[in-house]
Amino acid sequence: MMELDDVGYRVALIHYSPIPETLRGEPPEIYPFLGAYQLGEVIDECGADLALHGHAHVGCEQGVTPGGVRVRNVAQPVIRSAHATYGLGS
């Protein structure tokens, strides 16, 4: 992630899942091809407020990194829509 000063929110937009929770529903034997925990570590280290990913078409929509960052799987088959709106902030 780029170093950004004075931004209101940081959103990590990635293809692969950073956590196993949003892969639930997928066959466990293909988890290594759908994501990597190292992505979650980077998201936590960079202080993201939200992480969005796709790729896991049978997974779950919501999860949280070990550091507490909300993760959303926005693959179209998961959210059952062409788009989704997520709020940031309190």
Short mmCIF file of C-alpha atoms in Angstrom, two decimals:
data_model
loop_
_atom_site.label_atom_id
_atom_site.label_comp_id
_atom_site.label_asym_id
_atom_site.label_seq_id
_atom_site.Cartn_x
_atom_site.Cartn_y
_atom_site.Cartn_z
CA MET A 1 0.00 0.00 0.00
CA MET A 2 1.16 3.52 -0.69
CA GLU A 3 1.99 5.87 2.15
CA LEU A 4 -0.81 8.39 2.32
CA ASP A 5 -0.90 11.37 4.65
CA ASP A 6 -4.03 13.21 5.72
CA VAL A 7 -6.54 10.80 4.22
CA GLY A 8 -9.94 10.19 5.74
CA TYR A 9 -10.09 6.44 5.13
CA ARG A 10 -7.88 3.68 3.80
CA VAL A 11 -9.46 0.92 1.73
CA ALA A 12 -7.49 -2.12 0.62
CA LEU A 13 -8.81 -3.37 -2.72
CA ILE A 14 -7.37 -6.78 -3.58
CA HIS A 15 -8.28 -9.79 -5.69
CA TYR A 16 -7.49 -12.63 -3.27
CA SER A 17 -8.93 -13.11 0.22
CA PRO A 18 -6.76 -11.95 3.14
CA ILE A 19 -8.57 -14.16 5.70
CA PRO A 20 -10.06 -17.68 5.74
CA GLU A 21 -13.44 -16.49 7.10
CA THR A 22 -14.59 -15.12 3.74
CA LEU A 23 -13.66 -18.41 2.08
CA ARG A 24 -16.17 -20.46 4.11
CA GLY A 25 -18.33 -22.38 1.68
CA GLU A 26 -15.47 -23.01 -0.74
CA PRO A 27 -13.82 -26.46 -0.74
CA PRO A 28 -11.01 -26.28 1.89
CA GLU A 29 -8.55 -27.96 -0.47
CA ILE A 30 -8.63 -24.90 -2.77
CA TYR A 31 -8.16 -22.28 -0.01
CA PRO A 32 -4.46 -21.83 -0.96
CA PHE A 33 -5.58 -20.78 -4.46
CA LEU A 34 -8.15 -18.26 -3.17
CA GLY A 35 -6.20 -16.22 -0.65
CA ALA A 36 -3.25 -15.76 1.66
CA TYR A 37 -3.02 -14.74 5.31
CA GLN A 38 0.00 -12.55 4.45
CA LEU A 39 -2.41 -10.14 2.73
CA GLY A 40 -4.25 -9.75 6.03
CA GLU A 41 -0.99 -9.02 7.82
CA VAL A 42 -0.17 -6.22 5.37
CA ILE A 43 -3.69 -4.80 5.65
CA ASP A 44 -3.35 -4.71 9.45
CA GLU A 45 0.13 -3.18 9.31
CA CYS A 46 -0.99 -0.41 6.94
CA GLY A 47 -3.96 0.57 9.05
CA ALA A 48 -6.71 -0.01 6.50
CA ASP A 49 -10.27 0.78 7.55
CA LEU A 50 -11.84 -1.72 5.15
CA ALA A 51 -10.62 -4.47 2.83
CA LEU A 52 -12.53 -5.56 -0.27
CA HIS A 53 -11.79 -8.68 -2.31
CA GLY A 54 -13.41 -10.92 -4.88
CA HIS A 55 -12.27 -14.26 -6.36
CA ALA A 56 -14.03 -16.52 -3.81
CA HIS A 57 -17.36 -17.00 -5.58
CA VAL A 58 -18.87 -19.40 -3.05
CA GLY A 59 -17.42 -17.84 0.11
CA CYS A 60 -18.98 -15.65 2.78
CA GLU A 61 -19.40 -11.90 2.54
CA GLN A 62 -18.01 -10.75 5.90
CA GLY A 63 -14.97 -11.30 8.05
CA VAL A 64 -12.33 -9.49 10.10
CA THR A 65 -8.53 -9.57 10.01
CA PRO A 66 -6.66 -10.55 13.20
CA GLY A 67 -6.02 -6.81 13.70
CA GLY A 68 -9.73 -5.94 13.49
CA VAL A 69 -10.04 -4.63 9.92
CA ARG A 70 -13.43 -5.39 8.36
CA VAL A 71 -13.16 -7.56 5.23
CA ARG A 72 -15.87 -7.93 2.59
CA ASN A 73 -15.93 -10.50 -0.18
CA VAL A 74 -17.57 -8.58 -3.02
CA ALA A 75 -17.59 -11.39 -5.59
CA GLN A 76 -20.84 -10.98 -7.51
CA PRO A 77 -22.11 -14.52 -6.76
CA VAL A 78 -21.60 -13.84 -3.03
CA ILE A 79 -23.27 -10.42 -2.81
CA ARG A 80 -25.87 -11.39 -5.45
CA SER A 81 -25.71 -7.95 -6.99
CA ALA A 82 -23.69 -5.98 -9.51
CA HIS A 83 -22.58 -3.62 -6.73
CA ALA A 84 -22.67 -3.06 -2.97
CA THR A 85 -22.44 -0.01 -0.72
CA TYR A 86 -20.42 -0.14 2.51
CA GLY A 87 -20.22 2.61 5.11
CA LEU A 88 -17.01 3.85 6.65
CA GLY A 89 -16.78 5.66 9.94
CA SER A 90 -18.98 5.58 12.99
#
